[in-house]
Coordinates of C-alpha atoms and ligand atoms in Angstrom, one line a residue:
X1 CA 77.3 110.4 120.6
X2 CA 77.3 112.0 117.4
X3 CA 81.3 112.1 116.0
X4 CA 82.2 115.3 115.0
X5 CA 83.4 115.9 111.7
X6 CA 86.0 117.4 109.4
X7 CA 85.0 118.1 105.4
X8 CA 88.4 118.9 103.5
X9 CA 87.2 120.3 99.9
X10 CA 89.8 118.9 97.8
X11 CA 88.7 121.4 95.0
X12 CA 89.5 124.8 97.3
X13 CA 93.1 123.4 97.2
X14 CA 93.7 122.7 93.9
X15 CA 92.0 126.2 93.0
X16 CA 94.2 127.9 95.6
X17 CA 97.7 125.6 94.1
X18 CA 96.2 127.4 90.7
X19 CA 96.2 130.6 92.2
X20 CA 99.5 130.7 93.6
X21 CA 100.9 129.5 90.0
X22 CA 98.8 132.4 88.4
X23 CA 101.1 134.7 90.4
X24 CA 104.2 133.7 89.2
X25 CA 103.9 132.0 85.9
X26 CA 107.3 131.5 85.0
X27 CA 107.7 129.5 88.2
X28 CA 106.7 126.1 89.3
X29 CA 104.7 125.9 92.3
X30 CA 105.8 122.6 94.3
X31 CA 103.2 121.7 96.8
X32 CA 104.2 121.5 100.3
X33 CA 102.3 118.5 101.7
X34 CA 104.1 117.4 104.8
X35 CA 102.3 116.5 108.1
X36 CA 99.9 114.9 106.8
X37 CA 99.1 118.0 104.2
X38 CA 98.7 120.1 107.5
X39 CA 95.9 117.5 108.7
X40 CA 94.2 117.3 105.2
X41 CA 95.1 114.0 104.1
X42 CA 98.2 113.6 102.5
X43 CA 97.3 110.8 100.4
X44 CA 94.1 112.1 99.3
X45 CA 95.9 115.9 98.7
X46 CA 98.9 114.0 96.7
X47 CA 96.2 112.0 94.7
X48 CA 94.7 115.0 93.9
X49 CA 97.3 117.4 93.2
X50 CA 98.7 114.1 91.1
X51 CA 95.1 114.6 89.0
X52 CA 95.6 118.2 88.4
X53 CA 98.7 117.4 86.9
X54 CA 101.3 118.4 89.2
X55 CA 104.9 117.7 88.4
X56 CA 106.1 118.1 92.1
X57 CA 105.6 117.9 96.0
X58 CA 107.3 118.5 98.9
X59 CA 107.4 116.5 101.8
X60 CA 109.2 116.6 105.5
X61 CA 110.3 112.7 105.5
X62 CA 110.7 109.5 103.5
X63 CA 107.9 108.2 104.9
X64 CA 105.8 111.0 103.7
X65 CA 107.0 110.3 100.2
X66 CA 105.9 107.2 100.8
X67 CA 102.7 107.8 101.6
X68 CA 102.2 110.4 98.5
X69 CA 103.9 107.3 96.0
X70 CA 101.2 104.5 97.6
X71 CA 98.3 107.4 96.7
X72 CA 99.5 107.1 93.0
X73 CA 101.9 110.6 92.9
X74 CA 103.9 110.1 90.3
X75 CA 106.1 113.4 90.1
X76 CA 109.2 114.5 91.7
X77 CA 109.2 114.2 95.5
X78 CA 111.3 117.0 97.3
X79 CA 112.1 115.1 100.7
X80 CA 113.1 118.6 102.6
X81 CA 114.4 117.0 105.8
X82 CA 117.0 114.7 103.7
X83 CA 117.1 110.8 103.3
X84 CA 118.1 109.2 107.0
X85 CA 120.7 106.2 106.9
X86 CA 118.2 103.5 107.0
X87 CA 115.8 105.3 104.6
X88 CA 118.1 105.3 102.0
X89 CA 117.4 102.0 99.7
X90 CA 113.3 103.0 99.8
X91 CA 114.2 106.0 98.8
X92 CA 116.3 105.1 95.8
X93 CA 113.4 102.8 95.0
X94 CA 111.0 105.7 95.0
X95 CA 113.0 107.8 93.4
X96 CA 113.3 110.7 95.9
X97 CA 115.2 114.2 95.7
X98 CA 117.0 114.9 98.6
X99 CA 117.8 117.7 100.7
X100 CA 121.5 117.6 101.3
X101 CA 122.7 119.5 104.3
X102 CA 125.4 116.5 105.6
X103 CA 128.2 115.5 103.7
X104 CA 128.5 112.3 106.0
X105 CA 125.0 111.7 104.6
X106 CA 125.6 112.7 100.9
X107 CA 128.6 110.0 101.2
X108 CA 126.4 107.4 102.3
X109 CA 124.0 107.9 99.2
X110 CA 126.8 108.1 97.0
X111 CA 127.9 105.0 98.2
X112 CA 124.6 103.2 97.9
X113 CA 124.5 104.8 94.4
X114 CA 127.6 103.1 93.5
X115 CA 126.8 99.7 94.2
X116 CA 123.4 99.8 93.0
X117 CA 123.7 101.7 89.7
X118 CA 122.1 105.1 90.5
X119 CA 122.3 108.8 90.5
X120 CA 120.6 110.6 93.5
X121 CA 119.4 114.1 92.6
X122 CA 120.1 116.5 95.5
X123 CA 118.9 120.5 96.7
X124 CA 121.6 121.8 98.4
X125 CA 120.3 123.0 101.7
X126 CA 121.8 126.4 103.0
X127 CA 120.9 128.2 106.1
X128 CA 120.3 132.0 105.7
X129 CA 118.9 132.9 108.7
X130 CA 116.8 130.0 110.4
X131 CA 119.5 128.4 111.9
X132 CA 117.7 125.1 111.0
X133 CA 119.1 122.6 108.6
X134 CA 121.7 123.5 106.2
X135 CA 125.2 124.3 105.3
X136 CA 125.8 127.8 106.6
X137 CA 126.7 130.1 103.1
X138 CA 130.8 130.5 104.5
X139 CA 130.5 126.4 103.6
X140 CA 128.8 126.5 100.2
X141 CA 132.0 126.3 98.0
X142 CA 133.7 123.8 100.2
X143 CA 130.6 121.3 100.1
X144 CA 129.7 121.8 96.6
X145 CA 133.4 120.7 95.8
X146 CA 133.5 118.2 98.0
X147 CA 129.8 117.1 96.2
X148 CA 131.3 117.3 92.8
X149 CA 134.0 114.6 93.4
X150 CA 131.4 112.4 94.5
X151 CA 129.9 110.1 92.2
X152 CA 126.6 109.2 91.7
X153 CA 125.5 112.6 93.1
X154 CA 123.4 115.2 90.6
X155 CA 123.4 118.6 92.6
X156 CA 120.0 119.9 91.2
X157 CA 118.9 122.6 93.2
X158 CA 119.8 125.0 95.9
X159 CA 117.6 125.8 98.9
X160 CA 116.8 127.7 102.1
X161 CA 114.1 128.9 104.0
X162 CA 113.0 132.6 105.0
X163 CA 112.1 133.3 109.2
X164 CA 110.4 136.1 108.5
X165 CA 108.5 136.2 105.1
X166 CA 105.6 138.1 105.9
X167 CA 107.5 140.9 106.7
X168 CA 108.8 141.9 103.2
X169 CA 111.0 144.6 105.1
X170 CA 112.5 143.0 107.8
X171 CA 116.2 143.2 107.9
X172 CA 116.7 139.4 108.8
X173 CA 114.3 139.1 105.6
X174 CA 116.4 141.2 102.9
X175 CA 119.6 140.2 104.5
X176 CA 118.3 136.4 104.0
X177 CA 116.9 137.0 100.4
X178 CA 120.3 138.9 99.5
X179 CA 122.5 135.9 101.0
X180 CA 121.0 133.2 98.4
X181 CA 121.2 136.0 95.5
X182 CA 125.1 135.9 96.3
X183 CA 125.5 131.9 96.1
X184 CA 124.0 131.6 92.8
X185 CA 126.7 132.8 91.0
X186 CA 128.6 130.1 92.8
X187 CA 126.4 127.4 92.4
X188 CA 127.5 124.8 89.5
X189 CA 125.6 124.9 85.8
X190 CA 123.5 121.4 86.8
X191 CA 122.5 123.4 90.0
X192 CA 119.0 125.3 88.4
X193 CA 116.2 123.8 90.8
X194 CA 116.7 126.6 93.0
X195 CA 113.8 128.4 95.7
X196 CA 113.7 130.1 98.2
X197 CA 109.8 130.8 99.1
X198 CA 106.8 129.2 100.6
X199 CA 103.6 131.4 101.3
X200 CA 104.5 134.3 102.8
X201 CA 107.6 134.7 100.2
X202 CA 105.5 134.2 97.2
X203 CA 102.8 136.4 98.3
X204 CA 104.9 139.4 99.6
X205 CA 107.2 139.3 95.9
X206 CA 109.9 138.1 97.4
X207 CA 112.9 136.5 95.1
X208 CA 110.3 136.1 91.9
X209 CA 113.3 135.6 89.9
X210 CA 113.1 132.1 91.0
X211 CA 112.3 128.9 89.1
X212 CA 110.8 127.2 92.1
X213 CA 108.5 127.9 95.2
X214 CA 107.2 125.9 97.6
X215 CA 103.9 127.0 99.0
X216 CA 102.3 124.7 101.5
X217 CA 99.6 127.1 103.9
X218 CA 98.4 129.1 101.2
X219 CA 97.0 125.8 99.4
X220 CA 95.2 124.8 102.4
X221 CA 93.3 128.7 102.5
X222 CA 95.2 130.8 105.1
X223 CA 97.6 133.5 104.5
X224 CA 98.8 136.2 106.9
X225 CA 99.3 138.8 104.5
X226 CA 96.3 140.7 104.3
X227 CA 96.3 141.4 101.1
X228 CA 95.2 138.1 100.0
X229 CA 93.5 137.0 102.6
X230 CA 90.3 137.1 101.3
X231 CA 91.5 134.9 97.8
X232 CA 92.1 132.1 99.4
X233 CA 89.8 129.7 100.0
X234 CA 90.1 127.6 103.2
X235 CA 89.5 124.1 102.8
X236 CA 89.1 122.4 106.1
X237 CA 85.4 122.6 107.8
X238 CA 84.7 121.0 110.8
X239 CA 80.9 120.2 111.9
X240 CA 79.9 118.9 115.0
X241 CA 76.5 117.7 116.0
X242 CA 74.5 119.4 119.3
X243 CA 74.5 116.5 121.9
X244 CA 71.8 118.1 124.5
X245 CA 70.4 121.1 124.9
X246 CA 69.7 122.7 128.6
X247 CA 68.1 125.2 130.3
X248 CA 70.6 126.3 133.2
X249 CA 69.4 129.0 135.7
X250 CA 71.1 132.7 135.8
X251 CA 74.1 132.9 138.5
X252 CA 75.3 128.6 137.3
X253 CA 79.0 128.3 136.4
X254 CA 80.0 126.7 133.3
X255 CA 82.7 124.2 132.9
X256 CA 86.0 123.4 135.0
X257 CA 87.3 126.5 137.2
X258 CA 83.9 128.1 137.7
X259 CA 85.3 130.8 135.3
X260 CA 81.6 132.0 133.6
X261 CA 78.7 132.8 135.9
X262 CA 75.2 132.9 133.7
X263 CA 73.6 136.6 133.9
X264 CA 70.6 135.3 133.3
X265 CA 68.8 131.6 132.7
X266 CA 70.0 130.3 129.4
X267 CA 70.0 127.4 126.8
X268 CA 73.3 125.9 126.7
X269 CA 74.2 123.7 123.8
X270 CA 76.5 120.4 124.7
X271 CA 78.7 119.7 122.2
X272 CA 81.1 116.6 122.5
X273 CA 84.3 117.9 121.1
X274 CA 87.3 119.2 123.4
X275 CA 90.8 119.5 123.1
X276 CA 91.6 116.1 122.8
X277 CA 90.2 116.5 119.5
X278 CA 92.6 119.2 118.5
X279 CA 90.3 122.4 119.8
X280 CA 92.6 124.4 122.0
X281 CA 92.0 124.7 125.0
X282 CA 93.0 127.7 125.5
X283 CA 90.6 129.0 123.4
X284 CA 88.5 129.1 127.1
X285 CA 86.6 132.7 127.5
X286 CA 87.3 133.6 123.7
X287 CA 85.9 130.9 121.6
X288 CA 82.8 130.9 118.9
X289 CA 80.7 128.8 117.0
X290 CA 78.5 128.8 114.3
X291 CA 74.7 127.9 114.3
X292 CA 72.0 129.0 112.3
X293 CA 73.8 131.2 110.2
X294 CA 74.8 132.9 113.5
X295 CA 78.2 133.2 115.9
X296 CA 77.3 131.9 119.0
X297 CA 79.4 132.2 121.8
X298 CA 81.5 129.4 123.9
X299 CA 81.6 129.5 127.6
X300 CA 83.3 128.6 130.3
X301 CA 86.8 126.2 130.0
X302 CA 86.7 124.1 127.0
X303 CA 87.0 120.5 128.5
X304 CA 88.8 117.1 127.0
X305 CA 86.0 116.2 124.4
X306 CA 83.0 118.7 125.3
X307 CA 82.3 122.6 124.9
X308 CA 78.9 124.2 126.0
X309 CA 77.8 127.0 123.5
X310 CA 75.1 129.5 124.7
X311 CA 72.0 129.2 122.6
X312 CA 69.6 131.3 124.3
X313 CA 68.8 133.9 121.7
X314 CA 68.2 131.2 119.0
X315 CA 65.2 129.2 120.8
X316 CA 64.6 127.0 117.9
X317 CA 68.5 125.0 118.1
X318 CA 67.8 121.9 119.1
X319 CA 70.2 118.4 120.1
X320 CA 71.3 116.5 116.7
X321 CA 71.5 120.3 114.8
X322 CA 74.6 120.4 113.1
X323 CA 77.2 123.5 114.4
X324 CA 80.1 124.3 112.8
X325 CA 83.4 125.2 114.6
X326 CA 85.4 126.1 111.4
X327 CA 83.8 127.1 108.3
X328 CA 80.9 129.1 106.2
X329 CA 76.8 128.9 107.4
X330 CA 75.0 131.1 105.4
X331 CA 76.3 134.5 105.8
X332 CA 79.0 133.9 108.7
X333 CA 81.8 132.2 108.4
X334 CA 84.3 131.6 111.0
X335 CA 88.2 130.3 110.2
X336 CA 91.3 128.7 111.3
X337 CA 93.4 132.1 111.3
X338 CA 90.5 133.5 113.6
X339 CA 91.0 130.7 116.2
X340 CA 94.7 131.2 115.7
X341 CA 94.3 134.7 116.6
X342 CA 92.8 133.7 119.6
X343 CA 94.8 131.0 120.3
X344 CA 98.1 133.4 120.6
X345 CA 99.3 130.5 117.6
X346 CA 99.3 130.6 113.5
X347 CA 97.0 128.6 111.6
X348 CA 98.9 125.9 110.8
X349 CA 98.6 124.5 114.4
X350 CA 95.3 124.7 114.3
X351 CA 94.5 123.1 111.1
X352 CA 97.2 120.2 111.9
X353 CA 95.6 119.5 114.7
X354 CA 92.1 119.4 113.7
X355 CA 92.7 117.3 111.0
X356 CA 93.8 114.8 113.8
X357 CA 91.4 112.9 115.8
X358 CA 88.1 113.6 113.9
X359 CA 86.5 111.5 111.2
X360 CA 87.4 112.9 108.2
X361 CA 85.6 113.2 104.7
X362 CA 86.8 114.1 101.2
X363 CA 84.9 116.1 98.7
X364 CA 86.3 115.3 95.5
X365 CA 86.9 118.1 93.4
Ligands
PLP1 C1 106.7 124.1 105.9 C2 107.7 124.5 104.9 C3 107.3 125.2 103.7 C4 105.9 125.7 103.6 O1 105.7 126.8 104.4 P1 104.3 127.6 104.5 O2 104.6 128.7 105.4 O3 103.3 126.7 105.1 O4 103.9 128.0 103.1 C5 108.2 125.5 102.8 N1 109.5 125.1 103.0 C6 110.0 124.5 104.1 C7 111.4 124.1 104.2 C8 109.1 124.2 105.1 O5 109.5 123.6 106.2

């Protein structure tokens, strides 16, 4: 069969990186490329973002950083989940900034910087409001003393992350914003690498004070506040070739379950992709594609690695023509945060997932 595939336009991120630095001039926008650059390719995003002459990225693990230093990044790597035990000499060989959210950890690094010669530059890690990683704010003082009589340690930065961004109001949201306000007057004078945002944050004008941010689903298109929905530019397509085209009489069912009865006879388009290549599968009853220019609906249950699309009203689709289940034909256009809608999940998920299991190709900005 024909393998579906998923187009990642390396230029729509590096426009929408330049975007988010237009915003907020005075700040630098450190690119948030973990899971796989949210199933775009980290290597290809890093060598990209490395091109366009970006001085930073953020990544969940040291294996990511890895991965970005093999695809030629050069920069600053922010490792936001912190150096693990056995991680630590690789990292010191590439160079890595650490979160720091453990002082058992920070005492292991220290140590390993000791005997080997080295300074490790940390972001403290606080928790505001996530209840994730991070020293709750009560412990700040204590661990940045405790910090500062380590050697080989440079505390660079101060961190956390918001729970709610996109709601600018939310009390969790100003309480959160107001709690890392009140440590930096207690952080030391080395301690300037300090953010708080990623999308929502930035795009809701939240903290701009700031001289870091660290936007990671804004580069890949997809924002949920409205207001800037439409100036982003998605950059993950996916295209997936007709396998057989049908004429099914009216009063058939569709797919597993027997859950849609045809009204009348109809064309059903086969195509082979399913939710074992990252389409949800509960996207069953709701789903779209696009052919022709047109939405076309999805019927029935969508199945391991097949959906069947109802192509009735365009008589002319044929097996081998080229559908898209994410992206622009002609005048319609049909995106991740669309599928996330319907989905009851946020675009993230989707676009992690898609950027899976299908081939994927690069276009080069
Ligand atoms: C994932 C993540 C980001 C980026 O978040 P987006 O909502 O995708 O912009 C930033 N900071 C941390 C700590 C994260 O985990």
């Amino acid at each position: 069969m024909f393998p579906a595939t998923v187009k990642i336009n390396l230029s729509h991120i590096l426009a929408n990186w330049k975007f988010f630095a237009a915003l907020r001039p005075h700040c630098r926008m450190v690119p948030v490329i973990k899971s796989d650059a949210y199933g775009h390719g980290l290597p290809q995003v890093a060598e990209a973002l490395q091109k366009a002459g970006a001085s930073h990225l953020a990544v969940f693990t040291t294996g990511e950083a890895c991965t970005a230093r093999q695809a030629g990044f050069r920069g600053e790597i922010w490792v936001l989940q912190g150096i693990l035990p056995d991680e630590i000499p690789i990292a010191a060989e590439l160079s890595l900034t650490s979160a720091c959210w453990s002082l058992e950890n920070s005492r292991l690094l220290s140590e390993y910087g000791q005997s080997h010669g080295l300074n490790w530059r940390l972001h403290l890690k606080v928790d505001t409001g996530m209840s994730r990683l991070g020293f709750m704010p009560a412990e700040v003082p204590a661990a940045i003393s405790a910090l500062q009589a380590l050697p080989n340690l440079e505390l660079r930065g101060c961190f956390s992350h918001l729970a709610v961004s996109a709601q600018p109001e939310h009390p969790v949201t100003r309480k959160q914003v107001q709690t890392f306000r009140d440590l930096l007057p207690l952080l030391p004078e080395c301690c300037r690498e300090n953010h708080l945002c990623a999308t929502e944050g930035i795009l809701n004008d939240l903290a701009p004070e700031l001289p870091f941010a660290r936007p990671g689903i804004g580069l890949y298109g997809y924002t949920e506040t409205a207001a800037f929905a439409g100036k982003l530019r998605p950059a993950m397509s996916l295209q997936c070739r007709i396998a057989s085209v049908k004429t099914v009489p009216a009063g058939a069912f569709v797919s597993y379950g027997c859950q849609h009865q045809l009204q009348r006879d109809s064309r059903l388009a086969v195509l082979p992709f399913g939710y074992a290549d990252g389409y949800p599968r509960c996207l069953s009853g709701a789903a779209e594609l696009l052919l022709q220019g047109r939405r076309v609906p999805v019927l029935g249950r969508v199945c391991m690695g097949m959906i069947m699309a109802d192509v009735t009203d365009l008589p002319e689709v044929a097996a081998g023509d080229q559908a898209l289940l994410l992206g622009q034909q002609g005048e319609a256009s049909l995106w991740a945060d669309e599928l996330a809608a319907k989905a009851h999940t946020i675009s993230h998920e989707i676009i992690c997932g898609l950027g899976k299991y299908p081939q994927r190709v690069w276009e080069q900005p």
